[in-house]
Amino acid sequence: MAQVIPGQGVQKRIKFPEYDRTKGRITSLLTGDQAIPQKNGTVLVKGARLETYKYDGVQRKVDLIMEAPACLFEFRTRVASSSGPMRVYRADGGAVLEGRGFSWQQNPSLLVISNNVRTMTKQGFSLNE
């Protein structure tokens, strides 16, 4: 992990949204219990949770949820990554992926899980609309 910047405080209950600027809608939201600035320009996010959204007209629906004990977030590239454990699941409980090591690119919405991937599915990962 990167080193903490001296004098930079820990932020609690952080939110890093990503928007579709053409439609003015939020597409994903990375939240965390704590955000700790690192020397390499990233932020260590502890208690990370990422939600992606789909829209039914103007109504926003949670599509996928990803959780990890910690990840690094790069503001410039909008990439969250970790070598640790993670879990991603559909909001309706229809599918779950677990693994170790991931990279999430907020725009475009792209998730890569690198190791020990385990999949459990009832209906697949796309919302059946």
Coordinates of C-alpha atoms in Angstrom, one line a residue:
M1 CA 0.0 0.0 0.0
A2 CA 1.0 3.6 -0.6
Q3 CA 2.2 5.8 2.3
V4 CA -0.1 8.2 4.1
I5 CA 0.5 11.9 3.6
P6 CA 1.6 13.5 6.9
G7 CA -0.8 16.3 8.0
Q8 CA -3.7 15.0 5.9
G9 CA -6.7 14.0 7.9
V10 CA -8.8 11.0 7.6
Q11 CA -12.2 11.7 6.1
K12 CA -15.2 9.7 7.3
R13 CA -18.3 8.7 5.4
I14 CA -17.0 9.7 1.9
K15 CA -18.8 9.6 -1.4
F16 CA -17.3 9.6 -4.9
P17 CA -20.1 9.7 -7.5
E18 CA -19.8 9.3 -11.3
Y19 CA -22.3 11.0 -13.6
D20 CA -23.5 10.6 -17.2
R21 CA -23.1 14.3 -18.0
T22 CA -25.2 14.1 -21.2
K23 CA -28.2 12.9 -19.2
G24 CA -27.3 14.6 -15.8
R25 CA -27.7 11.2 -14.0
I26 CA -25.5 9.5 -11.5
T27 CA -24.3 6.1 -12.9
S28 CA -22.3 4.8 -10.0
L29 CA -21.3 5.8 -6.4
L30 CA -18.3 4.7 -4.4
T31 CA -18.7 5.2 -0.7
G32 CA -16.5 4.3 2.3
D33 CA -16.3 4.5 6.0
Q34 CA -12.9 6.3 5.8
A35 CA -10.8 7.9 3.1
I36 CA -7.1 8.3 3.8
P37 CA -5.0 10.4 1.3
Q38 CA -1.8 8.5 0.1
K39 CA 1.5 10.0 -1.1
N40 CA 1.0 8.7 -4.7
G41 CA -2.2 10.7 -5.2
T42 CA -4.6 7.9 -4.5
V43 CA -7.0 7.6 -1.6
L44 CA -7.2 4.5 0.6
V45 CA -11.0 3.8 1.0
K46 CA -11.8 1.6 4.0
G47 CA -15.2 -0.1 4.1
A48 CA -15.7 0.4 0.4
R49 CA -19.1 0.0 -1.2
L50 CA -19.8 0.7 -4.9
E51 CA -23.3 0.9 -6.4
T52 CA -24.2 1.0 -10.1
Y53 CA -27.5 2.3 -11.2
K54 CA -30.1 1.7 -14.0
Y55 CA -33.0 4.1 -14.7
D56 CA -36.7 3.3 -15.3
G57 CA -37.7 6.7 -16.7
V58 CA -36.6 9.1 -14.0
Q59 CA -36.5 6.5 -11.2
R60 CA -33.1 5.4 -10.2
K61 CA -32.6 1.7 -9.3
V62 CA -29.6 0.0 -7.7
D63 CA -28.3 -2.5 -10.2
L64 CA -25.0 -4.0 -8.8
I65 CA -23.4 -3.6 -5.4
M66 CA -19.7 -4.2 -4.8
E67 CA -18.1 -4.4 -1.3
A68 CA -14.5 -4.6 -0.2
P69 CA -12.8 -4.1 3.1
A70 CA -10.4 -1.6 1.4
C71 CA -9.4 -0.3 -2.0
L72 CA -7.3 2.5 -3.5
F73 CA -9.1 5.1 -5.5
E74 CA -7.4 7.3 -8.2
F75 CA -9.3 10.5 -8.8
R76 CA -7.7 11.3 -12.1
T77 CA -8.5 8.0 -13.8
R78 CA -11.6 7.2 -11.6
V79 CA -10.3 3.7 -10.9
A80 CA -10.8 1.8 -7.7
S81 CA -8.6 -1.3 -7.1
S82 CA -7.4 -3.7 -4.5
S83 CA -5.5 -7.0 -4.1
G84 CA -7.8 -7.9 -1.3
P85 CA -11.1 -9.7 -1.1
M86 CA -14.2 -8.4 -2.7
R87 CA -17.9 -9.3 -3.3
V88 CA -20.2 -8.1 -6.0
Y89 CA -23.9 -8.9 -6.2
R90 CA -27.1 -7.9 -7.9
A91 CA -29.4 -5.8 -5.7
D92 CA -32.2 -8.3 -6.1
G93 CA -30.0 -11.2 -4.9
G94 CA -30.1 -13.0 -8.2
A95 CA -26.3 -13.4 -8.6
V96 CA -23.1 -13.1 -6.5
L97 CA -19.4 -12.9 -7.5
E98 CA -16.6 -13.2 -5.0
G99 CA -12.9 -13.0 -5.5
R100 CA -9.6 -11.6 -4.6
G101 CA -8.1 -8.6 -6.4
F102 CA -10.1 -6.2 -8.6
S103 CA -10.0 -3.1 -10.7
W104 CA -13.2 -1.0 -11.2
Q105 CA -13.2 1.7 -13.8
Q106 CA -16.1 4.1 -13.2
N107 CA -16.3 5.4 -16.8
P108 CA -16.9 3.2 -18.7
S109 CA -18.4 0.9 -16.1
L110 CA -15.9 -2.0 -16.1
L111 CA -15.0 -4.5 -13.4
V112 CA -12.1 -7.0 -13.6
I113 CA -11.7 -9.6 -10.8
S114 CA -8.3 -11.2 -10.9
N115 CA -8.1 -14.2 -8.5
N116 CA -10.1 -16.9 -6.8
V117 CA -13.3 -16.0 -8.6
R118 CA -16.5 -17.8 -7.4
T119 CA -19.9 -17.2 -9.1
M120 CA -23.3 -18.0 -7.8
T121 CA -26.3 -17.1 -10.0
K122 CA -30.0 -17.6 -10.2
Q123 CA -30.9 -15.3 -13.1
G124 CA -27.5 -13.8 -14.4
F125 CA -26.1 -10.4 -13.9
S126 CA -28.4 -8.2 -16.1
L127 CA -31.7 -6.9 -14.8
N128 CA -34.5 -8.7 -16.6
E129 CA -36.7 -5.8 -17.6

